Structure formats: structure tokens, C-alpha cells
Amino acid sequence: MHPTPWTTRSSRHVYDNPWISVTEHEVVNPGGGEGIYGVVHYKNQAIGIVPVDADGNTWLVGQFRYPLARYSWELPEGGCGAGEDPLDAAKRELAEETGLTAGRWERLCSFDVSNCCSDETGHLFLARELTAGESHPDEDEELALRKLPLTEALDMVRAGEITDLISITGLLQAERLLLG
């Protein structure tokens, strides 16, 4: 562990909703400069799932992302609430968004989403031995599903067509594990 080179003079809570809270800190930075640092606290952890069937296909979820004001193709993703097991959250999110259930699960990695301004962490899982079912997206989700070879999803990453960090990380981790 490294000691912090920052000095926090004061902190104040400036915003709160069911998903995030924002705290503004008056700080002295490592170079001695004074300023403010806003930190976004996420109340849920991020969850991403790379479903891969026996034929090497995966599923992407397409949806309009309000903060970006554009459409995005992504892995099935969602949130893991306080006290919820990340694997249980992954199973729930996969079924909700794709209708798939998996007989075999493997943790790919854990990650920090945007550690320059938030404390959000997340977990990625590989789901195999898939069984199809009916999806049940959340009320605020209008989702499209796309089944394609894992190699084509990786091509989309390399072409810049998939820009979601959780999806990029998950697909590259799956490539390392499955395609060597």
C-alpha cells in the first residue's frame, strides 16, 4: 500500500440518487496546488457477461445509451446491488437481457471502471453450456439481441464498433482464454 500524496481539507456531499452519490472534496494535490476533486460513488457494482455457446458464438445487446446520445452494442451487463453476490447478479442479468441461462460459469476478471473520477468496480464472467429462454429486460431498457461468432465480436472491438469498456475487456479476456 502506498500512502496518499493528497491532503483532504474538507468534504461535502453534493448529490444523491438511487444509483450514485457525488462528494466534492477541497484538496491539496501532490504538487501542492489547491483545488476541488469530485468523486462519484456508485451504489452498485458493474457486471458483464460473455456468453459463448458450443459453436463459438456470443451474444451482444444493442441499446441507446442516454449519456452518450448514441446506440451501443455491448455484452449483457447490469448492476450488482449491495450484499448481492456478483455471480448471482451475472446469472440474473444474463437471463433478463438475453433469456439465456448457463450451466458453467467462470470469473474472467474484476476491474475499476473509471478510477480518475469514480469508485465503481465491476466483475466479468464467462458463461457457457447455454440454454435459451425468454428475456425480461428492465422497464427502462429497449434491447436488441445479436448472436454472432465470438471472432466477429472481436473484429467489432478492433474496428471501434464496440466502445463500451466492459465489453471490450470481457471480449478480450474471453479471446485470451478461449482462442489463445
PDB file of C-alpha atoms in Angstrom, residues 6 19 116 124:
ATOM      1  CA  TRP A   6      -3.246  14.133  -1.394  1.00  0.00           C
ATOM      2  CA  TRP A  19     -27.620   4.766  -8.175  1.00  0.00           C
ATOM      3  CA  CYS A 116      -9.986   9.004 -12.130  1.00  0.00           C
ATOM      4  CA  LEU A 124     -16.731 -10.042 -15.720  1.00  0.00           C
TER       5      LEU A 124
END
